[in-house]
JSON list of C-alpha atoms and ligand atoms in Angstrom, two decimals:
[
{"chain": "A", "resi": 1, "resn": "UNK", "atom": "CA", "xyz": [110.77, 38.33, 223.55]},
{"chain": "A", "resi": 2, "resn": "UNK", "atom": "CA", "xyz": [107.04, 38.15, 225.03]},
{"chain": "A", "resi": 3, "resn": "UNK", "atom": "CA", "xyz": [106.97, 37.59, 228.60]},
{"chain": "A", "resi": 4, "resn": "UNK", "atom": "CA", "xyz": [106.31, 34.32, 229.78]},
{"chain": "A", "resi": 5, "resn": "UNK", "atom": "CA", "xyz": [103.07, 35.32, 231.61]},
{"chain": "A", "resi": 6, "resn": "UNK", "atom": "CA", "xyz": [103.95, 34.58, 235.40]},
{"chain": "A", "resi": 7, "resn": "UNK", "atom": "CA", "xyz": [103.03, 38.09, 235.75]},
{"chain": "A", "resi": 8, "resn": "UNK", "atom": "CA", "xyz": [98.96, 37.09, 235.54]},
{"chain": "A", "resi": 9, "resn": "UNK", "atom": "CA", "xyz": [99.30, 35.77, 238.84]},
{"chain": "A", "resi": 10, "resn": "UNK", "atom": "CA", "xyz": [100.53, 38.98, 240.28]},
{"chain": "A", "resi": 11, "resn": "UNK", "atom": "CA", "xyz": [98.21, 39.34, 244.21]},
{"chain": "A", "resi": 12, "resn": "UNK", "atom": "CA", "xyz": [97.46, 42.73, 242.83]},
{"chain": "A", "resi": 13, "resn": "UNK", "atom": "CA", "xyz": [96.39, 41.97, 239.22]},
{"chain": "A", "resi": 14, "resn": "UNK", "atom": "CA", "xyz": [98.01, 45.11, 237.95]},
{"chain": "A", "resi": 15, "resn": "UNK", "atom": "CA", "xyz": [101.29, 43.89, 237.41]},
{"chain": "A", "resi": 16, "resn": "UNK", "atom": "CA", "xyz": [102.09, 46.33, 234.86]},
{"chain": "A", "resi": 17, "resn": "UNK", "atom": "CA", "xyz": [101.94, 49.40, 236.42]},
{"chain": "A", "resi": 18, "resn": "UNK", "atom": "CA", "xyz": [105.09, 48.67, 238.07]},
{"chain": "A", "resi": 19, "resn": "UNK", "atom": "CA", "xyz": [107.39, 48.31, 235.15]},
{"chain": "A", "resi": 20, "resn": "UNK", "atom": "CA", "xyz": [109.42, 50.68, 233.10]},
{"chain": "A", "resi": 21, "resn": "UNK", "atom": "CA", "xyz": [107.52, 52.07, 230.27]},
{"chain": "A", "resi": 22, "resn": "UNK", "atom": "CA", "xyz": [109.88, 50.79, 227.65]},
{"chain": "A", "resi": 23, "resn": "UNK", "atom": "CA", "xyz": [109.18, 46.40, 227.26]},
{"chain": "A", "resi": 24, "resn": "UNK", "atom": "CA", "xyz": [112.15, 46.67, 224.59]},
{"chain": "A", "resi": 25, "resn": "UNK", "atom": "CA", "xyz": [114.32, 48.27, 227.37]},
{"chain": "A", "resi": 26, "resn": "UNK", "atom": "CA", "xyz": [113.14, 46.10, 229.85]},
{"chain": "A", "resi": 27, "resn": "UNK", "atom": "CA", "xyz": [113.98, 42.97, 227.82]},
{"chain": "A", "resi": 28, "resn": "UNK", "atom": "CA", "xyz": [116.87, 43.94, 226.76]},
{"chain": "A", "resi": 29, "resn": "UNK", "atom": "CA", "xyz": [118.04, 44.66, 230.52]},
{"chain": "A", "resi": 30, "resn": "UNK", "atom": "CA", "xyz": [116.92, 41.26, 231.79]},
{"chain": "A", "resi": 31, "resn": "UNK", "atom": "CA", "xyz": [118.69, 39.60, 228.52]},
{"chain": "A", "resi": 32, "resn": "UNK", "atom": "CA", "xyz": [122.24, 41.09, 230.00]},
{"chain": "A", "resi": 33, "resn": "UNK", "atom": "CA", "xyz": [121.68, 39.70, 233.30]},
{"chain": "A", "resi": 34, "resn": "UNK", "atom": "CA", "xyz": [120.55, 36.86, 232.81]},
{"chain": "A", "resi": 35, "resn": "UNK", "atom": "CA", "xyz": [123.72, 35.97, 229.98]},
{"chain": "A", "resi": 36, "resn": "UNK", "atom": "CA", "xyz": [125.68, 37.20, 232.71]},
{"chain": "A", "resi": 37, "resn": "UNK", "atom": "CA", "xyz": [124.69, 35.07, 235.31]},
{"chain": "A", "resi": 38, "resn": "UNK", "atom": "CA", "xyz": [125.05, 31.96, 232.92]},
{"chain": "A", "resi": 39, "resn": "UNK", "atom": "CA", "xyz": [121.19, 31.30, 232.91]},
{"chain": "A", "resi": 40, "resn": "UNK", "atom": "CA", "xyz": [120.64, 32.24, 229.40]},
{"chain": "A", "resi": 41, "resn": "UNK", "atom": "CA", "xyz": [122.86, 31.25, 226.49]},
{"chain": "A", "resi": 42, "resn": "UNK", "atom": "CA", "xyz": [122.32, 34.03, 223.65]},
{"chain": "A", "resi": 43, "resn": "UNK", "atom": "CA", "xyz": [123.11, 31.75, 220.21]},
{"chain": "A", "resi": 44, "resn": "UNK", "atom": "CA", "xyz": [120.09, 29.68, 222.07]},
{"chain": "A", "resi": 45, "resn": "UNK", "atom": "CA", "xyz": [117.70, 32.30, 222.89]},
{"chain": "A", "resi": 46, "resn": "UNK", "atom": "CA", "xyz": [117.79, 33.97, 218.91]},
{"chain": "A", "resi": 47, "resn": "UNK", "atom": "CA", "xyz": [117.51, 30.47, 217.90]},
{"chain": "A", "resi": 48, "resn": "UNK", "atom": "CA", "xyz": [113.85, 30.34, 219.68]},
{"chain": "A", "resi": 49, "resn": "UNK", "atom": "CA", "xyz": [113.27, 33.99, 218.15]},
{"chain": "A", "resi": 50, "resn": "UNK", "atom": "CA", "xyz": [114.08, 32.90, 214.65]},
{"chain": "A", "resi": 51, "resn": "UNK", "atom": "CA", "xyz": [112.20, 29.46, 214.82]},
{"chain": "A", "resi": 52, "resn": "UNK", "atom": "CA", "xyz": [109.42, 31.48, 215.89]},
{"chain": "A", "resi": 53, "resn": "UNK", "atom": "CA", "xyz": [109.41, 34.15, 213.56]},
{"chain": "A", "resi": 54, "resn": "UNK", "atom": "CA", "xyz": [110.46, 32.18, 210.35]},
{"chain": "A", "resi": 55, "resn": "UNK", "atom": "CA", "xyz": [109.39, 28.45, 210.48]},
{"chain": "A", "resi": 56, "resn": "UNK", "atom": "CA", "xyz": [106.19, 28.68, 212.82]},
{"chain": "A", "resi": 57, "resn": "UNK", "atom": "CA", "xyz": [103.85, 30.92, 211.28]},
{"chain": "A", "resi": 58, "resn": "UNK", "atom": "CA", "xyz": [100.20, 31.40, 210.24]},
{"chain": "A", "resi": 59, "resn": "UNK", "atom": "CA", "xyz": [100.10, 28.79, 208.05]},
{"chain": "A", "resi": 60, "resn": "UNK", "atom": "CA", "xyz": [100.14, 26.45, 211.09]},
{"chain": "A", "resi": 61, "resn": "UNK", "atom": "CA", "xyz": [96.72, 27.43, 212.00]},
{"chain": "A", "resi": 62, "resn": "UNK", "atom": "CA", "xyz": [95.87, 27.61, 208.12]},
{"chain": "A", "resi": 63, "resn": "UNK", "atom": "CA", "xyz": [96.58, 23.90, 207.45]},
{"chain": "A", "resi": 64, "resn": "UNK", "atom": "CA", "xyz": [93.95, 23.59, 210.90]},
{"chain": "A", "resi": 65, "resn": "UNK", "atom": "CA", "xyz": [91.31, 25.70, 209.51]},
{"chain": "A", "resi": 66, "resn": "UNK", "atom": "CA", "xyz": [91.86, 24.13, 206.33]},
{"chain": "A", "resi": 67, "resn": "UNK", "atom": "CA", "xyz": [91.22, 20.49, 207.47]},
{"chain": "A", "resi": 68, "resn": "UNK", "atom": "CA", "xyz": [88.43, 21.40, 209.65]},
{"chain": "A", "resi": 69, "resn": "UNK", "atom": "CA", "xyz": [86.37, 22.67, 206.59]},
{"chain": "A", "resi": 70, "resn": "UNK", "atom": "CA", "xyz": [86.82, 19.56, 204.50]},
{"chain": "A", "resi": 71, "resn": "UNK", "atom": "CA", "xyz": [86.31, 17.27, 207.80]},
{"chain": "A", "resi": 72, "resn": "UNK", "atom": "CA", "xyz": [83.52, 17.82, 209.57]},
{"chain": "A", "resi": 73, "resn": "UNK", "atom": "CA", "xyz": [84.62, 14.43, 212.41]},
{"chain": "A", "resi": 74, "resn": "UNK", "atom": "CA", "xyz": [88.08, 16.79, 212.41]},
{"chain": "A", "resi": 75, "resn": "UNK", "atom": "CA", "xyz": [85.75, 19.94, 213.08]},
{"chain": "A", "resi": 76, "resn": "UNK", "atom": "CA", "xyz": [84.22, 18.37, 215.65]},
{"chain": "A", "resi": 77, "resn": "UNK", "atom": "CA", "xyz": [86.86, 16.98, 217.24]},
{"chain": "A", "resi": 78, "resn": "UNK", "atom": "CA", "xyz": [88.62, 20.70, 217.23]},
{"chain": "A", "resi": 79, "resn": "UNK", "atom": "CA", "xyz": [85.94, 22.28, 218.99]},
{"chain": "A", "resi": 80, "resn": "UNK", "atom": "CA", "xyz": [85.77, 19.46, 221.44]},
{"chain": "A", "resi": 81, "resn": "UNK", "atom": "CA", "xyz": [89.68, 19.85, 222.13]},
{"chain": "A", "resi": 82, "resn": "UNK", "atom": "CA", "xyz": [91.67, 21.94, 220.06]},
{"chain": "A", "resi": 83, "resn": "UNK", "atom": "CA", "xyz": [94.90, 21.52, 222.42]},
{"chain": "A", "resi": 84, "resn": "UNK", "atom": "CA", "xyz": [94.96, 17.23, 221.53]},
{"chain": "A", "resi": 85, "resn": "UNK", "atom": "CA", "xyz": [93.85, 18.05, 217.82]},
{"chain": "A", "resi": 86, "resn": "UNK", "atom": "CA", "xyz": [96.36, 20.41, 217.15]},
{"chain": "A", "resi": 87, "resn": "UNK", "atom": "CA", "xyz": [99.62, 18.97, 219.47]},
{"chain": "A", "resi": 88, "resn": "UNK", "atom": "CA", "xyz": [98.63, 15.49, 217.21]},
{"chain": "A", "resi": 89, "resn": "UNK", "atom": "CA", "xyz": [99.67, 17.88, 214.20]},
{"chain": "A", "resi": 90, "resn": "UNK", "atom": "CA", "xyz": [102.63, 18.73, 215.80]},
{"chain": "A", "resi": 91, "resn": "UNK", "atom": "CA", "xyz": [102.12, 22.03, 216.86]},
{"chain": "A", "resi": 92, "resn": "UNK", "atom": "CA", "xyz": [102.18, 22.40, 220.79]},
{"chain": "A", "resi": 93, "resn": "UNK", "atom": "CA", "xyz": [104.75, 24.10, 222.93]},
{"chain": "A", "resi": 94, "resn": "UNK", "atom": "CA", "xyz": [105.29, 27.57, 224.25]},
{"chain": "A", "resi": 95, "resn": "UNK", "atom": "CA", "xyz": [102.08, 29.67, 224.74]},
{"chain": "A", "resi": 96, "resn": "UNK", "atom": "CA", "xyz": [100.36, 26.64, 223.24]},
{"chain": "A", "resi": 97, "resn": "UNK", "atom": "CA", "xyz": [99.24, 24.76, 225.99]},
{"chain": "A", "resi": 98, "resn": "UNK", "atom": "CA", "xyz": [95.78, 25.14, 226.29]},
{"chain": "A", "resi": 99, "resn": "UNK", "atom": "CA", "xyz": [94.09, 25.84, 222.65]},
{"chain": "A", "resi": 100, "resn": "UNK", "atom": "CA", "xyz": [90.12, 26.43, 222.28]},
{"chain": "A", "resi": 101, "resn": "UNK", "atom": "CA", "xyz": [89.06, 26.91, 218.81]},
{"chain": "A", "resi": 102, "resn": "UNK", "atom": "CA", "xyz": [85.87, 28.94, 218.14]},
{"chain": "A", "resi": 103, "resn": "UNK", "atom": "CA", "xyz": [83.83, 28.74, 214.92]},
{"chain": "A", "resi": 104, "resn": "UNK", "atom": "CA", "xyz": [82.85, 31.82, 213.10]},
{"chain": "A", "resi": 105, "resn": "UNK", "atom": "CA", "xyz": [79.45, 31.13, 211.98]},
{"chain": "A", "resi": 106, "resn": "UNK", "atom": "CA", "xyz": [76.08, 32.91, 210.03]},
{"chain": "A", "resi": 107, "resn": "UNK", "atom": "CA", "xyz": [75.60, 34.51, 213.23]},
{"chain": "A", "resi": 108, "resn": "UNK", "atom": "CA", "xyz": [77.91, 34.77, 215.70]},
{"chain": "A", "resi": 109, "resn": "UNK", "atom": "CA", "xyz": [81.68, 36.38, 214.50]},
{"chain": "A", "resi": 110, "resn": "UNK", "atom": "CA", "xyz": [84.43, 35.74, 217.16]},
{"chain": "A", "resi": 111, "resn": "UNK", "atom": "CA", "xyz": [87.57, 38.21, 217.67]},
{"chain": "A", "resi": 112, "resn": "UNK", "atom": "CA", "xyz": [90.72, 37.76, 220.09]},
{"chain": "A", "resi": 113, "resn": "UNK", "atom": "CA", "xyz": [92.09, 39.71, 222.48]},
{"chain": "A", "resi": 114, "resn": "UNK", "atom": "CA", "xyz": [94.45, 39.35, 225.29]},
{"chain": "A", "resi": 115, "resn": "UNK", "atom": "CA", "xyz": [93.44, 42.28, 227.49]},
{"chain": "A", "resi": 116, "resn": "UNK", "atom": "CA", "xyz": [96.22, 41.89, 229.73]},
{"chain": "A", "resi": 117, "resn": "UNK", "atom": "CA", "xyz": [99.23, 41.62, 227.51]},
{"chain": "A", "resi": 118, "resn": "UNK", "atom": "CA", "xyz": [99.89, 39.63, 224.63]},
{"chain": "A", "resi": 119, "resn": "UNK", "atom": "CA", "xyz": [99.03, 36.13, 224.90]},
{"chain": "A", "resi": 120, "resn": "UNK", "atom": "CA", "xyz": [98.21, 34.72, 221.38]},
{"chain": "A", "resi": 121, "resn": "UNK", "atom": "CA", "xyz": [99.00, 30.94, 220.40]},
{"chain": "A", "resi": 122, "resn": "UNK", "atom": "CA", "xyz": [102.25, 30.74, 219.08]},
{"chain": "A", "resi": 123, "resn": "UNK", "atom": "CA", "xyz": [102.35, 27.39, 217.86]},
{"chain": "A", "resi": 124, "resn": "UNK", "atom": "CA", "xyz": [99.49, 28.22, 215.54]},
{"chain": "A", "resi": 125, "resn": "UNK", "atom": "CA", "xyz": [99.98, 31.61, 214.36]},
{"chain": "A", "resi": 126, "resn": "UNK", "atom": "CA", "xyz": [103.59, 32.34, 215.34]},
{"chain": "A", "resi": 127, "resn": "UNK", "atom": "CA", "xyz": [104.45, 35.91, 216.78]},
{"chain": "A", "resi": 128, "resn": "UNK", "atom": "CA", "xyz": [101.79, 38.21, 217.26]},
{"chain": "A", "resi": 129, "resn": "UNK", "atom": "CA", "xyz": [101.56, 41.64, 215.08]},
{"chain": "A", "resi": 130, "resn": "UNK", "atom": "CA", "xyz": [102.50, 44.69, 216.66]},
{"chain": "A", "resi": 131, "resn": "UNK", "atom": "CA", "xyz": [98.70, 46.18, 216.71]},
{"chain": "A", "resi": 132, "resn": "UNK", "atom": "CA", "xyz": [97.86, 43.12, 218.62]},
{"chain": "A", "resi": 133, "resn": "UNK", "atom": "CA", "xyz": [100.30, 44.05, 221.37]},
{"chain": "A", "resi": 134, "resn": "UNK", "atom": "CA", "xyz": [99.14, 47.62, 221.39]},
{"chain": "A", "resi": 135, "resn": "UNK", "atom": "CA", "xyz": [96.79, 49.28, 224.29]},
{"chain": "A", "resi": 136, "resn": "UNK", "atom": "CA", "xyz": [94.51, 50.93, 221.24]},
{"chain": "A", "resi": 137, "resn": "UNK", "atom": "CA", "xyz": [93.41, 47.40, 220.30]},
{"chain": "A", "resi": 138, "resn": "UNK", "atom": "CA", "xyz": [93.49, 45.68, 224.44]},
{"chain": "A", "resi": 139, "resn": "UNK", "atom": "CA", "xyz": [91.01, 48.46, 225.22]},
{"chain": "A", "resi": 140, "resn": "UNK", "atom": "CA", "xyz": [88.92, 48.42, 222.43]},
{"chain": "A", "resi": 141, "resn": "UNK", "atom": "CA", "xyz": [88.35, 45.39, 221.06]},
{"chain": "A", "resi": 142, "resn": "UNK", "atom": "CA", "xyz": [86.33, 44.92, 224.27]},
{"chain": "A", "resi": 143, "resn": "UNK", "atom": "CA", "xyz": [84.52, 48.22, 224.32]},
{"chain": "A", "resi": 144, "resn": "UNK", "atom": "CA", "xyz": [83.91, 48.88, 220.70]},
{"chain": "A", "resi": 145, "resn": "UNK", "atom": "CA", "xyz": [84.61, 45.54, 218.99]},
{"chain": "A", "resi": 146, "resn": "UNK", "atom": "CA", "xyz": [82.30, 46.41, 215.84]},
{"chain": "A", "resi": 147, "resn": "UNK", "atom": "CA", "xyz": [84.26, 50.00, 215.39]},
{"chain": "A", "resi": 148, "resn": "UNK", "atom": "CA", "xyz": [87.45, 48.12, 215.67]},
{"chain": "A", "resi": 149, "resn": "UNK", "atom": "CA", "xyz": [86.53, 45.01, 212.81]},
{"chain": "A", "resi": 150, "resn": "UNK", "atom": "CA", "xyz": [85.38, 48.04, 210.82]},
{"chain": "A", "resi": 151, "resn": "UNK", "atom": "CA", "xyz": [88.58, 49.28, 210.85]},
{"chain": "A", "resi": 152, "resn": "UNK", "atom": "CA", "xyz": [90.54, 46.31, 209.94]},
{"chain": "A", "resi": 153, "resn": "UNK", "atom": "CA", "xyz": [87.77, 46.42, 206.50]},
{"chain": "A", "resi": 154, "resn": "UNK", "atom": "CA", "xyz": [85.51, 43.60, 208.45]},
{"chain": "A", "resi": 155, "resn": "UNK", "atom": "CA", "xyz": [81.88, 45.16, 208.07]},
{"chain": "A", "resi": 156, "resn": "UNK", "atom": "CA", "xyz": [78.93, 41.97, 209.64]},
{"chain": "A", "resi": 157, "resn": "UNK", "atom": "CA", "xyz": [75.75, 42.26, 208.54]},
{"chain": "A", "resi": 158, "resn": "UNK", "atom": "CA", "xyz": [73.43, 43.66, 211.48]},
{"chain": "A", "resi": 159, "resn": "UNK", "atom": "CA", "xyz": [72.17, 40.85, 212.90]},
{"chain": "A", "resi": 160, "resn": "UNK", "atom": "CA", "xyz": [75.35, 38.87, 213.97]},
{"chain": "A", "resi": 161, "resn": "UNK", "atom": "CA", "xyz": [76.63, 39.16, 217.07]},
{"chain": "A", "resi": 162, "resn": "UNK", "atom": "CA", "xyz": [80.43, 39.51, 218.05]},
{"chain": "A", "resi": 163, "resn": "UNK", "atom": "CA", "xyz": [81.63, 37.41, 220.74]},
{"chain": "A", "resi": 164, "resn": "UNK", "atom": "CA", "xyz": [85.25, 38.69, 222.08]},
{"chain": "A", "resi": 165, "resn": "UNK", "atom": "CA", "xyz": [87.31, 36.27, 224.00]},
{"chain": "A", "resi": 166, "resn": "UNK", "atom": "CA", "xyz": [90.12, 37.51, 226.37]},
{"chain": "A", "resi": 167, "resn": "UNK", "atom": "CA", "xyz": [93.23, 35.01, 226.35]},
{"chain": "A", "resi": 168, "resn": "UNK", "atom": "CA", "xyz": [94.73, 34.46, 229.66]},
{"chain": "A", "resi": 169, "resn": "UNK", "atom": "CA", "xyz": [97.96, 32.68, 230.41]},
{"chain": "A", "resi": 170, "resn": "UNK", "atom": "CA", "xyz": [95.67, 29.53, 230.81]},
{"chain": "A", "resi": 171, "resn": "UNK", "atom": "CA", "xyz": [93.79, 29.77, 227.57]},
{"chain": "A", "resi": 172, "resn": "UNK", "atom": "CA", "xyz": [94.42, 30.72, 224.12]},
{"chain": "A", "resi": 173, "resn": "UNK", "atom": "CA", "xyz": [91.83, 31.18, 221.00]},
{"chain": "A", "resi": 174, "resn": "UNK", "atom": "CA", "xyz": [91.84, 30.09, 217.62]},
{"chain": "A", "resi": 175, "resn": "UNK", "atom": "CA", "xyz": [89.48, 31.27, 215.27]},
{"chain": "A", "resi": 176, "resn": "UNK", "atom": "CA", "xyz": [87.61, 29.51, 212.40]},
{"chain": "A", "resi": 177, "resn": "UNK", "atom": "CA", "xyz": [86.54, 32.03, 209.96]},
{"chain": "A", "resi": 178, "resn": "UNK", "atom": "CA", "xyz": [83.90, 30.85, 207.49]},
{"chain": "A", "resi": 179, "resn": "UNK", "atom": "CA", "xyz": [84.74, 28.95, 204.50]},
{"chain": "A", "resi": 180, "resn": "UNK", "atom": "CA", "xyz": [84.00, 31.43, 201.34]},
{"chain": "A", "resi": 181, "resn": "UNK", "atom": "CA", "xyz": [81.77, 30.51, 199.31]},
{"chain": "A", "resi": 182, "resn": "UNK", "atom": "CA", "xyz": [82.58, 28.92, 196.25]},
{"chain": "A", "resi": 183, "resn": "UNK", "atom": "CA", "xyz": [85.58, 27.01, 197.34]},
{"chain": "A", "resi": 184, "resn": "UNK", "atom": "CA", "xyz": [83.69, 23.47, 197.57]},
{"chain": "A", "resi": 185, "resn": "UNK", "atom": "CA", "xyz": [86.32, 21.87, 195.02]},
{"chain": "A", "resi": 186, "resn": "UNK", "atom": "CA", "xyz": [89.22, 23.53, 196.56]},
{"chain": "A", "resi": 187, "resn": "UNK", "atom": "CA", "xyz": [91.75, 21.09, 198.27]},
{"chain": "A", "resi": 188, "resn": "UNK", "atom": "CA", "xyz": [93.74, 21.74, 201.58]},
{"chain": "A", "resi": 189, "resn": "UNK", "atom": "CA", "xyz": [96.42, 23.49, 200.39]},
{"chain": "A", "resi": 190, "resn": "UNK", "atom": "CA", "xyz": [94.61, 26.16, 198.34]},
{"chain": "A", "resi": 191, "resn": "UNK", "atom": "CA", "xyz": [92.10, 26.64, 201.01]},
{"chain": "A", "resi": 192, "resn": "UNK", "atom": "CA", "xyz": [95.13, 27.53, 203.07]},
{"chain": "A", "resi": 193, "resn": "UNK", "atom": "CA", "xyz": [95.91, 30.58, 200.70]},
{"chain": "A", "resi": 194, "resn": "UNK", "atom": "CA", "xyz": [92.63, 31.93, 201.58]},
{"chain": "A", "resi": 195, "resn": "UNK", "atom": "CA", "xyz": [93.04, 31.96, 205.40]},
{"chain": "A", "resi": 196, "resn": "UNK", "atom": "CA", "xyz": [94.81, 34.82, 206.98]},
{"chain": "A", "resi": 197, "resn": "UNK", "atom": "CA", "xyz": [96.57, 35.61, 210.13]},
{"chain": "A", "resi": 198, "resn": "UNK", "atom": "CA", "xyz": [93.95, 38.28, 210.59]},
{"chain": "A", "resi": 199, "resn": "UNK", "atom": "CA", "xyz": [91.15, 35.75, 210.18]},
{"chain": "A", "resi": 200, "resn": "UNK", "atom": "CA", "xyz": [91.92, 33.32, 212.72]},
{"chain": "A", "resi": 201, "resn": "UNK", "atom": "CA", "xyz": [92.72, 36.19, 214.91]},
{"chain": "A", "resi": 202, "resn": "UNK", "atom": "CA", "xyz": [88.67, 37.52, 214.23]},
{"chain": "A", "resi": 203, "resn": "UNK", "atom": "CA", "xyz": [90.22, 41.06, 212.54]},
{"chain": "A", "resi": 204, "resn": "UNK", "atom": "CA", "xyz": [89.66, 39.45, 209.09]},
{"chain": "A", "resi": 205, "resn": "UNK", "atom": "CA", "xyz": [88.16, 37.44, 206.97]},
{"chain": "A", "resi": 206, "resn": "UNK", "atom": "CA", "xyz": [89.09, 34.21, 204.74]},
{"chain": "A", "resi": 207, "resn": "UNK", "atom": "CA", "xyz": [89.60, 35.53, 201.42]},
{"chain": "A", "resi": 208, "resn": "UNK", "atom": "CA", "xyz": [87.11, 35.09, 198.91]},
{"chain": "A", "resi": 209, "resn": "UNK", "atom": "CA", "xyz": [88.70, 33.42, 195.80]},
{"chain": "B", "resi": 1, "resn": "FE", "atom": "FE1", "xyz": [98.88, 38.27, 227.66]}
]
């Protein structure tokens, strides 16, 4: 499971350089001794996995992105404060807490990245991909953010600037991709099929019907 994210506070703000090189390892050691000791109770802890791999999913933060293009008082209200917009949906919880949404717009494209680890907002978009997690993507999406979108197929025209925000354990992003053109008389729930994972991460795009 992702780490819970005490680690940010480490005194020496490289917390990872201390650790074993292998997180599944790692994880797997600390699951053992913590069954052992009583703390955790395993049927319990794959429950959390499953819920979070299975029922909570992208299309949380679809049916968001969705509703924020046909409201423009619920757009409004999600870049004011995404955490109360999106908890009043019902999704809040783990890694959740405190939600900022950013709006893709005709000049400014945002992208995600935690840095650090892996923070990503759970509640929204469920568990994060693997390339996500990855050091290729930590390091780059800061240094060569443009290379990077290219390489996920996401080519901006010259004169838009790419903002990258780095999640923290206090802050998470959601991004609002454009709405395609020529969706005007679609309703929620086929404007949902066009947003991606990738879109409200800022790798992608909404789909283009
Ligand atoms: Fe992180």
């Amino acid at each position: 499971m992702p780490h819970d994210h005490a680690d940010h506070d480490s005194p020496n703000g490289h917390p990872h350089t201390l650790l074993p090189s292998d997180p599944a390892l790692r994880v797997k050691a600390l699951e053992t001794i913590l069954t052992q000791k009583g703390l955790i109770e395993p049927a319990a802890l794959d429950e959390i996995i499953e819920t979070y791999e299975t029922k909570i999913g992208p299309r949380n933060g679809a049916r968001v992105v969705a509703k924020a293009w046909l409201d423009p008082a619920f757009m409004a209200a999600l870049r004011a404060d995404a955490t109360a917009v999106v908890s009043e949906l019902g999704y809040y919880g783990r890694q959740g807490e405190h939600m900022i949404a950013v709006e893709n717009t005709d000049t400014v494209h945002n992208m995600v990245v935690c840095t650090l680890c892996s923070c990503y907002p759970w509640p929204l978009l469920g568990i994060p991909p693997t390339w996500y997690k990855s050091d290729a993507y930590r390091a780059r999406a800061v240094r060569e953010p443009r290379k990077v979108l290219a390489e996920f197929g996401v080519v901006l025209p010259d004169g838009m600037a790419v903002r990258v925000w780095d999640s923290t354990a206090e802050t998470r992003y959601l991004v609002i991709p454009q709405r395609p053109v020529g969706t005007e008389g679609l309703d929620e729930a086929a404007l949902m099929d066009l947003i991606t994972r990738d879109s409200m991460i800022g790798t992608g795009l909404a789909v283009t019907p």
